Amino acid sequence: MQRLTPMGAMILSLLREGDMHPYEMVRLMRVRRDDRLLTLTNGTLYHTVARLQRAGLIDEVGSDREGNRPERTTYSLTDAGRDILIAWLRRELSTIDRPAEFRIALAEAHNLERGDVLQSLRSRRVALDEEHIAYRDGLIDARRDGVPEQVLVEYERQEALLEAELRWLDALIARLEAEDLPWGPAAFPNSERYRAQRKAAQQ
């Protein structure tokens, strides 16, 4: 499978919304505050676009020049790009040892159908539960053996974080199962907020 970086995944996700040129991608990512998830620079984005094109994951579909602005090349998502994005999202949603990738996969999980998301999150829950039990039991054993509390604070924090994530994950899975959470690629494109974001990014 072609290796996909987090930036590559975000670009492919953008192109699922429609054809775009890199300048629009950058602006739209900034409007949506995607820079909270990864370092966003023009150079990195343009380099990633070129790499995705060489890999056959995106295609040029045209170029235009407006006024004195540089020529802008517009890209479209290929079938291969769509397939690798879906595979990446499924994998990263279910994996617990890459937290940065998981945040991006969660932010872009709306590109998957509800059933795909549920399957990946249920797999994630199993792995999280196993890790939480290991930390919880480790704390119990350490305290029984008289390990000083001051050397257990990091261990204690991680056990608490895992417990909190399990509660959050259970709530999300329940909302998805009950279908009271609108979901899927077609759930938001016609919203006023979405249209305003696209318009602002195209200026």
Backbone as JSON, one array per atom type, in Angstrom:
{
  "sequence": "MQRLTPMGAMILSLLREGDMHPYEMVRLMRVRRDDRLLTLTNGTLYHTVARLQRAGLIDEVGSDREGNRPERTTYSLTDAGRDILIAWLRRELSTIDRPAEFRIALAEAHNLERGDVLQSLRSRRVALDEEHIAYRDGLIDARRDGVPEQVLVEYERQEALLEAELRWLDALIARLEAEDLPWGPAAFPNSERYRAQRKAAQQ",
  "N": [[0.84, -1.19, 0.0], [0.5, 2.26, -0.82], [2.32, 4.62, 1.03], [0.83, 6.87, 3.22], [0.88, 10.11, 4.42], [-0.09, 12.1, 7.32], [-0.64, 14.76, 6.4], [-1.05, 14.19, 3.68], [-3.35, 12.62, 3.9], [-5.18, 14.53, 4.77], [-5.27, 16.26, 2.58], [-6.3, 14.57, 0.57], [-8.78, 14.13, 1.73], [-9.9, 16.68, 1.58], [-10.16, 16.89, -1.2], [-12.14, 15.08, -1.66], [-14.34, 16.55, -1.23], [-14.52, 18.12, -3.44], [-13.07, 19.36, -6.53], [-10.0, 21.15, -6.24], [-7.55, 23.81, -6.04], [-4.16, 24.05, -4.79], [-3.82, 26.47, -3.31], [-6.4, 27.09, -2.47], [-6.81, 24.85, -0.87], [-4.98, 25.27, 1.25], [-6.0, 27.65, 2.38], [-8.58, 26.84, 3.11], [-8.02, 24.85, 4.99], [-6.89, 26.43, 6.96], [-9.04, 28.13, 7.62], [-10.67, 26.26, 8.78], [-9.24, 25.67, 10.98], [-7.37, 23.58, 10.93], [-4.73, 23.59, 11.47], [-4.39, 23.05, 14.08], [-4.06, 20.42, 14.27], [-1.87, 19.56, 12.79], [1.35, 20.7, 11.62], [1.13, 23.34, 9.47], [2.24, 24.42, 6.49], [2.82, 26.32, 3.51], [4.81, 25.29, 1.83], [5.11, 22.57, 2.66], [2.55, 21.6, 2.07], [2.35, 21.99, -0.76], [4.46, 20.38, -1.6], [3.51, 17.9, -0.76], [1.22, 17.67, -2.32], [2.41, 17.42, -4.88], [3.72, 14.97, -4.53], [1.55, 13.24, -4.1], [0.36, 13.42, -6.58], [2.32, 12.28, -8.25], [2.14, 9.69, -7.33], [-0.24, 8.9, -8.35], [-2.57, 9.39, -6.98], [-3.96, 11.73, -7.02], [-5.12, 13.95, -9.62], [-4.32, 16.33, -12.17], [-6.73, 18.65, -13.27], [-7.09, 20.96, -14.57], [-6.12, 24.43, -15.13], [-5.83, 27.85, -14.13], [-5.6, 31.42, -14.46], [-5.88, 34.38, -12.71], [-6.1, 37.75, -13.05], [-3.22, 39.34, -11.82], [-2.33, 37.21, -10.42], [-0.46, 34.19, -9.67], [-0.46, 31.32, -11.87], [-2.88, 28.84, -11.25], [-3.15, 25.46, -10.48], [-5.63, 23.04, -10.68], [-6.78, 20.25, -8.84], [-7.98, 16.85, -8.79], [-9.49, 14.12, -7.04], [-8.43, 10.8, -7.47], [-9.65, 7.46, -8.19], [-7.91, 5.64, -6.99], [-6.8, 7.29, -5.06], [-9.02, 7.8, -3.46], [-9.51, 5.21, -2.48], [-7.18, 4.64, -1.0], [-7.31, 6.6, 0.93], [-9.64, 5.89, 2.37], [-8.83, 3.39, 3.36], [-6.69, 4.21, 4.98], [-7.97, 5.84, 6.89], [-9.68, 3.96, 8.14], [-7.74, 2.25, 9.28], [-6.23, 3.98, 10.99], [-8.15, 4.92, 12.75], [-8.65, 2.71, 14.28], [-6.31, 2.14, 15.56], [-4.19, 2.4, 18.4], [-1.69, 3.37, 19.06], [-0.75, 5.59, 17.73], [-1.26, 8.54, 18.34], [-1.35, 11.16, 17.15], [-1.96, 10.7, 14.45], [-4.42, 9.48, 14.86], [-6.04, 11.6, 15.76], [-6.28, 13.15, 13.44], [-7.47, 11.27, 11.74], [-9.88, 10.97, 13.09], [-10.93, 13.53, 12.82], [-11.4, 13.51, 10.11], [-13.1, 11.43, 9.78], [-15.69, 11.53, 8.87], [-15.62, 11.01, 6.23], [-15.97, 8.37, 5.92], [-18.38, 5.7, 5.81], [-21.04, 5.19, 8.16], [-21.08, 2.53, 9.22], [-18.46, 1.65, 8.73], [-16.99, 3.38, 10.37], [-17.97, 2.66, 12.89], [-17.1, -0.02, 13.04], [-14.29, 0.3, 13.05], [-13.93, 1.89, 15.36], [-14.91, 0.21, 17.33], [-13.0, -1.8, 17.28], [-10.83, -0.29, 18.12], [-11.72, 0.24, 20.7], [-11.54, -2.24, 21.98], [-8.74, -2.63, 22.03], [-7.98, -0.39, 23.55], [-9.26, -0.94, 25.96], [-7.89, -3.23, 26.8], [-5.35, -2.13, 27.2], [-5.95, -0.29, 29.21], [-6.74, -1.98, 31.32], [-4.32, -3.26, 31.81], [-2.74, -1.13, 32.78], [-4.28, -0.38, 35.01], [-4.24, -2.74, 36.58], [-1.51, -2.91, 36.91], [-0.99, -0.69, 38.52], [-2.35, -1.44, 40.84], [-0.84, -3.71, 41.6], [1.68, -2.51, 41.97], [1.24, -0.77, 44.14], [0.48, -2.59, 46.07], [2.88, -3.84, 46.38], [4.28, -1.92, 47.65], [5.46, 0.2, 46.27], [6.7, 3.48, 46.04], [4.42, 6.24, 46.01], [5.14, 8.6, 44.67], [6.6, 7.86, 42.46], [4.8, 6.8, 40.85], [3.13, 8.57, 39.64], [3.03, 9.31, 36.89], [2.24, 6.94, 35.73], [-0.22, 6.66, 36.95], [-1.56, 8.85, 35.87], [-1.72, 8.1, 33.15], [-3.36, 5.86, 33.31], [-5.72, 7.08, 34.16], [-6.28, 8.73, 31.95], [-6.73, 6.83, 29.95], [-9.01, 5.59, 30.97], [-10.8, 7.75, 30.85], [-10.88, 8.18, 28.07], [-12.05, 5.82, 27.22], [-14.63, 6.13, 28.28], [-15.51, 8.35, 26.79], [-15.32, 7.25, 24.21], [-17.17, 5.15, 24.34], [-19.52, 6.64, 24.55], [-19.56, 7.97, 22.07], [-19.7, 5.8, 20.28], [-22.2, 4.81, 21.02], [-23.87, 6.93, 20.2], [-23.47, 6.83, 17.44], [-24.43, 4.26, 16.89], [-27.12, 4.58, 17.57], [-27.9, 6.22, 15.62], [-28.47, 8.93, 15.89], [-26.74, 10.85, 15.32], [-25.93, 12.77, 12.69], [-24.34, 11.52, 9.76], [-21.63, 10.69, 7.49], [-20.34, 11.25, 4.11], [-22.2, 12.87, 2.76], [-23.51, 14.35, 4.64], [-23.09, 17.0, 5.37], [-22.39, 18.85, 3.24], [-24.17, 20.82, 2.14], [-24.62, 22.72, 4.02], [-24.89, 26.04, 5.42], [-22.61, 26.97, 6.71], [-20.6, 25.36, 5.64], [-20.69, 26.14, 2.93], [-19.94, 28.81, 3.22], [-17.33, 28.58, 4.17], [-16.01, 27.36, 1.96], [-16.36, 29.37, 0.05], [-14.93, 31.49, 1.21], [-12.36, 30.41, 1.15], [-11.85, 30.34, -1.53], [-11.34, 32.87, -2.37]],
  "CA": [[0.0, 0.0, 0.0], [1.2, 3.52, -0.85], [2.37, 5.24, 2.35], [0.1, 8.13, 3.26], [1.18, 10.92, 5.59], [-1.26, 12.84, 7.8], [-0.94, 15.85, 5.47], [-1.62, 13.58, 2.5], [-4.72, 12.21, 4.21], [-6.03, 15.72, 4.84], [-5.46, 16.75, 1.22], [-7.24, 13.67, -0.1], [-10.1, 14.38, 2.31], [-10.4, 17.92, 0.98], [-10.54, 16.66, -2.59], [-13.42, 14.35, -1.68], [-15.39, 17.57, -1.23], [-14.57, 18.72, -4.76], [-11.78, 19.73, -7.1], [-9.42, 22.35, -5.63], [-6.14, 24.09, -6.25], [-3.48, 24.06, -3.49], [-4.05, 27.7, -2.55], [-7.69, 26.93, -1.8], [-6.63, 23.85, 0.19], [-4.32, 25.92, 2.39], [-6.92, 28.59, 3.0], [-9.68, 26.11, 3.73], [-7.49, 24.21, 6.19], [-6.72, 27.47, 7.98], [-10.37, 28.54, 8.04], [-11.19, 25.2, 9.64], [-8.3, 25.5, 12.1], [-6.7, 22.28, 10.86], [-3.37, 23.73, 11.98], [-4.35, 22.52, 15.45], [-3.8, 18.98, 14.15], [-0.55, 19.34, 12.19], [2.02, 21.92, 11.19], [0.64, 23.66, 8.13], [3.01, 25.4, 5.73], [2.59, 26.23, 2.07], [5.8, 24.41, 1.24], [4.78, 21.18, 2.94], [1.35, 21.23, 1.35], [2.64, 21.89, -2.19], [5.3, 19.19, -1.77], [2.66, 16.72, -0.61], [0.38, 17.61, -3.53], [3.24, 16.87, -5.96], [3.97, 13.56, -4.26], [0.3, 12.53, -4.33], [0.14, 13.34, -8.03], [3.25, 11.28, -8.8], [1.66, 8.37, -6.91], [-1.5, 8.6, -9.01], [-3.68, 9.51, -6.04], [-4.7, 12.9, -7.48], [-4.86, 14.28, -11.02], [-4.6, 17.69, -12.63], [-7.94, 18.73, -14.09], [-7.14, 22.26, -15.23], [-5.38, 25.52, -14.51], [-6.37, 29.16, -14.49], [-4.87, 32.58, -13.98], [-6.79, 35.5, -12.48], [-5.36, 38.99, -12.85], [-1.76, 39.2, -11.68], [-2.02, 36.06, -9.56], [0.2, 33.06, -10.36], [-1.35, 30.29, -12.41], [-3.28, 27.85, -10.24], [-3.52, 24.15, -11.02], [-6.7, 22.4, -9.91], [-6.6, 18.8, -8.74], [-9.13, 16.01, -8.5], [-9.17, 12.85, -6.39], [-8.58, 9.62, -8.31], [-10.2, 6.29, -7.5], [-6.85, 5.11, -6.12], [-6.69, 8.19, -3.92], [-10.16, 7.55, -2.58], [-9.35, 3.91, -1.83], [-6.12, 4.67, 0.02], [-7.8, 7.43, 2.04], [-10.57, 5.09, 3.17], [-8.04, 2.38, 4.09], [-5.91, 4.91, 6.01], [-8.89, 6.25, 7.95], [-10.08, 2.76, 8.89], [-6.61, 1.75, 10.06], [-5.82, 4.9, 12.06], [-9.21, 5.01, 13.76], [-8.64, 1.52, 15.14], [-4.97, 1.97, 16.13], [-4.09, 3.21, 19.62], [-0.32, 3.78, 19.36], [-0.36, 6.76, 16.93], [-2.29, 9.52, 18.73], [-1.45, 12.29, 16.21], [-2.71, 10.21, 13.29], [-5.8, 9.22, 15.26], [-6.78, 12.87, 15.8], [-6.6, 13.52, 12.06], [-8.45, 10.3, 11.25], [-11.17, 11.28, 13.71], [-11.42, 14.76, 12.2], [-11.81, 13.2, 8.74], [-13.87, 10.17, 9.78], [-16.96, 11.71, 8.16], [-15.44, 10.49, 4.87], [-16.34, 6.96, 5.96], [-19.76, 5.41, 6.14], [-21.26, 4.93, 9.59], [-20.68, 1.17, 9.58], [-17.0, 1.59, 8.74], [-16.53, 4.07, 11.57], [-18.29, 1.83, 14.05], [-16.21, -1.18, 13.07], [-12.95, 0.73, 13.45], [-13.94, 2.36, 16.74], [-15.07, -0.96, 18.21], [-11.67, -2.43, 17.36], [-10.04, 0.6, 18.97], [-12.16, 0.1, 22.08], [-10.97, -3.48, 22.5], [-7.32, -2.4, 22.33], [-7.9, 0.56, 24.66], [-9.67, -1.61, 27.19], [-6.78, -4.09, 27.21], [-4.28, -1.29, 27.74], [-6.41, 0.28, 30.48], [-6.68, -3.03, 32.33], [-2.9, -3.48, 32.13], [-2.31, -0.02, 33.64], [-5.0, -0.45, 36.28], [-3.7, -3.84, 37.37], [-0.13, -2.57, 37.26], [-1.04, 0.21, 39.68], [-2.74, -2.23, 42.01], [0.31, -4.53, 41.99], [2.76, -1.64, 42.46], [0.88, -0.28, 45.47], [0.53, -3.74, 46.97], [4.29, -4.13, 46.63], [4.89, -0.82, 48.4], [6.17, 1.16, 45.42], [6.35, 4.84, 46.48], [3.44, 6.9, 45.16], [5.69, 9.65, 43.83], [7.14, 7.33, 41.21], [3.68, 6.23, 40.11], [2.21, 9.61, 39.19], [2.85, 9.25, 35.44], [1.47, 5.72, 35.49], [-1.58, 6.96, 37.39], [-2.15, 9.76, 34.88], [-2.05, 7.36, 31.94], [-4.53, 5.02, 33.59], [-6.89, 7.97, 34.2], [-6.55, 9.16, 30.58], [-7.32, 5.7, 29.24], [-10.37, 5.42, 31.48], [-11.6, 8.84, 30.3], [-11.09, 7.97, 26.64], [-13.02, 4.74, 27.08], [-15.97, 6.69, 28.51], [-15.83, 9.17, 25.62], [-15.5, 6.38, 23.06], [-18.45, 4.46, 24.52], [-20.59, 7.59, 24.25], [-19.57, 8.19, 20.62], [-20.22, 4.58, 19.64], [-23.65, 4.74, 21.29], [-24.53, 7.91, 19.33], [-23.43, 6.32, 16.07], [-25.33, 3.11, 16.81], [-28.5, 5.05, 17.66], [-28.13, 7.02, 14.41], [-28.94, 10.28, 16.19], [-25.66, 11.72, 14.91], [-25.84, 12.76, 11.23], [-23.01, 10.98, 9.42], [-21.33, 10.31, 6.11], [-19.86, 12.33, 3.23], [-23.27, 13.74, 2.28], [-24.26, 14.87, 5.78], [-22.9, 18.41, 5.65], [-21.95, 19.76, 2.18], [-25.09, 21.89, 1.78], [-24.84, 23.63, 5.13], [-24.43, 27.41, 5.18], [-21.23, 27.1, 7.2], [-19.73, 24.72, 4.65], [-20.62, 26.99, 1.75], [-19.19, 30.02, 3.56], [-15.91, 28.21, 4.24], [-15.51, 27.17, 0.6], [-16.32, 30.67, -0.61], [-13.81, 32.26, 1.78], [-11.1, 29.8, 0.72], [-11.67, 30.53, -2.96], [-11.04, 34.29, -2.66]],
  "C": [[0.88, 1.25, 0.0], [1.17, 4.15, 0.55], [1.71, 6.61, 2.29], [0.44, 8.86, 4.54], [-0.09, 11.59, 6.09], [-1.64, 14.0, 6.89], [-1.57, 15.3, 4.2], [-3.06, 13.17, 2.72], [-5.66, 13.41, 4.23], [-6.28, 16.3, 3.45], [-6.45, 15.87, 0.46], [-8.66, 13.87, 0.44], [-10.71, 15.65, 1.74], [-10.91, 17.67, -0.44], [-11.77, 15.77, -2.72], [-14.58, 15.33, -1.7], [-15.55, 18.21, -2.61], [-13.18, 19.07, -5.24], [-11.31, 21.06, -6.49], [-8.01, 22.56, -6.13], [-5.47, 24.23, -4.88], [-3.72, 25.3, -2.66], [-5.38, 27.62, -1.79], [-7.59, 25.92, -0.66], [-6.05, 24.49, 1.44], [-5.3, 26.82, 3.13], [-8.06, 27.89, 3.72], [-9.22, 25.41, 5.01], [-7.29, 25.22, 7.31], [-8.05, 27.97, 8.51], [-10.94, 27.53, 9.03], [-10.3, 24.9, 10.84], [-7.65, 24.13, 12.11], [-5.25, 22.37, 11.32], [-3.26, 23.34, 13.45], [-3.94, 21.05, 15.44], [-2.42, 18.67, 13.59], [0.04, 20.67, 11.79], [1.67, 22.17, 9.73], [1.48, 24.76, 7.52], [2.72, 25.22, 4.26], [3.54, 25.24, 1.42], [5.48, 22.94, 1.43], [3.56, 20.73, 2.15], [1.63, 21.05, -0.15], [3.5, 20.66, -2.48], [4.45, 17.92, -1.7], [1.73, 16.56, -1.81], [1.15, 16.98, -4.68], [3.48, 15.38, -5.76], [2.72, 12.71, -4.49], [0.01, 12.38, -5.82], [1.06, 12.29, -8.66], [2.78, 9.87, -8.48], [0.34, 7.99, -7.57], [-2.72, 8.71, -8.12], [-4.53, 10.75, -6.32], [-4.29, 13.19, -8.91], [-5.1, 15.75, -11.27], [-5.86, 17.67, -13.48], [-8.08, 20.08, -14.76], [-6.29, 23.27, -14.5], [-6.0, 26.83, -14.96], [-5.48, 30.24, -13.91], [-5.86, 33.74, -13.87], [-5.99, 36.75, -12.18], [-3.86, 38.77, -12.83], [-1.36, 38.02, -10.82], [-1.29, 34.98, -10.36], [-0.83, 32.07, -10.88], [-1.63, 29.23, -11.33], [-3.73, 26.57, -10.92], [-4.56, 23.51, -10.1], [-6.55, 20.89, -9.99], [-7.9, 18.11, -8.38], [-8.66, 14.71, -7.86], [-9.39, 11.7, -7.36], [-9.24, 8.49, -7.51], [-9.17, 5.69, -6.55], [-6.69, 5.97, -4.88], [-7.82, 7.99, -2.93], [-9.97, 6.25, -1.8], [-8.3, 3.96, -0.72], [-6.53, 5.54, 1.19], [-8.71, 6.62, 2.95], [-9.81, 4.04, 3.99], [-7.25, 3.02, 5.22], [-6.8, 5.29, 7.18], [-9.33, 5.05, 8.79], [-8.97, 2.29, 9.82], [-6.3, 2.67, 11.25], [-6.9, 5.09, 13.11], [-9.15, 3.84, 14.72], [-7.32, 1.33, 15.87], [-4.78, 2.9, 17.32], [-2.68, 3.74, 19.89], [0.18, 4.92, 18.48], [-1.37, 7.87, 17.2], [-2.43, 10.69, 17.76], [-2.26, 11.88, 14.98], [-4.17, 9.96, 13.64], [-6.61, 10.51, 15.27], [-7.18, 13.29, 14.39], [-7.63, 12.57, 11.48], [-9.83, 10.58, 11.83], [-11.78, 12.54, 13.09], [-11.95, 14.51, 10.79], [-12.67, 11.95, 8.64], [-15.2, 10.3, 9.07], [-16.85, 11.27, 6.7], [-15.75, 9.0, 4.78], [-17.83, 6.82, 6.22], [-19.87, 5.03, 7.62], [-20.77, 3.55, 10.01], [-19.18, 1.0, 9.65], [-16.44, 2.22, 10.01], [-16.79, 3.22, 12.81], [-17.36, 0.63, 14.15], [-14.81, -0.8, 13.55], [-12.91, 1.15, 14.91], [-14.15, 1.21, 17.73], [-13.75, -1.7, 18.36], [-10.76, -1.6, 18.26], [-10.41, 0.4, 20.44], [-11.58, -1.16, 22.74], [-9.52, -3.27, 22.91], [-7.16, -1.44, 23.5], [-8.25, -0.11, 25.98], [-8.56, -2.52, 27.71], [-5.65, -3.27, 27.83], [-4.67, -0.69, 29.09], [-6.33, -0.75, 31.6], [-5.24, -3.28, 32.77], [-2.39, -2.38, 33.06], [-2.98, -0.1, 35.0], [-4.43, -1.55, 37.17], [-2.26, -3.59, 37.78], [-0.07, -1.66, 38.46], [-1.38, -0.55, 40.95], [-1.54, -3.05, 42.51], [1.42, -3.68, 42.58], [2.47, -1.15, 43.87], [0.9, -1.41, 46.49], [1.96, -4.07, 47.35], [5.02, -2.99, 47.31], [5.7, 0.15, 47.56], [5.75, 2.57, 45.84], [5.43, 5.54, 45.48], [4.06, 7.93, 44.21], [6.28, 9.13, 42.52], [6.03, 6.73, 40.34], [2.78, 7.29, 39.47], [1.98, 9.57, 37.67], [1.99, 8.05, 35.07], [0.0, 5.96, 35.84], [-2.29, 7.87, 36.39], [-2.57, 8.99, 33.63], [-3.27, 6.46, 32.14], [-5.8, 5.85, 33.6], [-7.27, 8.43, 32.79], [-7.21, 8.05, 29.78], [-8.76, 5.46, 29.68], [-11.29, 6.49, 30.91], [-11.88, 8.64, 28.81], [-12.09, 6.85, 26.4], [-14.45, 5.25, 27.3], [-16.42, 7.51, 27.31], [-16.14, 8.28, 24.41], [-16.82, 5.62, 23.15], [-19.62, 5.37, 24.15], [-20.7, 7.83, 22.74], [-20.14, 6.98, 19.88], [-21.73, 4.47, 19.84], [-24.41, 5.72, 20.4], [-24.56, 7.43, 17.88], [-24.39, 5.14, 15.9], [-26.8, 3.54, 16.81], [-28.89, 5.87, 16.44], [-28.76, 8.37, 14.7], [-27.86, 11.32, 15.88], [-25.59, 11.67, 13.39], [-24.43, 12.36, 10.79], [-22.88, 10.74, 7.93], [-20.95, 11.5, 5.25], [-20.95, 13.3, 2.8], [-24.01, 14.46, 3.41], [-24.13, 16.37, 5.96], [-22.64, 19.34, 4.46], [-22.88, 20.93, 1.87], [-25.36, 22.86, 2.93], [-24.3, 25.01, 4.79], [-22.98, 27.58, 5.61], [-20.25, 26.51, 6.19], [-19.57, 25.61, 3.43], [-19.8, 28.24, 2.02], [-17.68, 29.73, 3.62], [-15.31, 28.06, 2.85], [-15.38, 28.5, -0.13], [-15.14, 31.5, -0.11], [-12.47, 31.73, 1.28], [-10.81, 30.05, -0.75], [-11.3, 31.96, -3.34], [-9.59, 34.48, -3.07]]
}
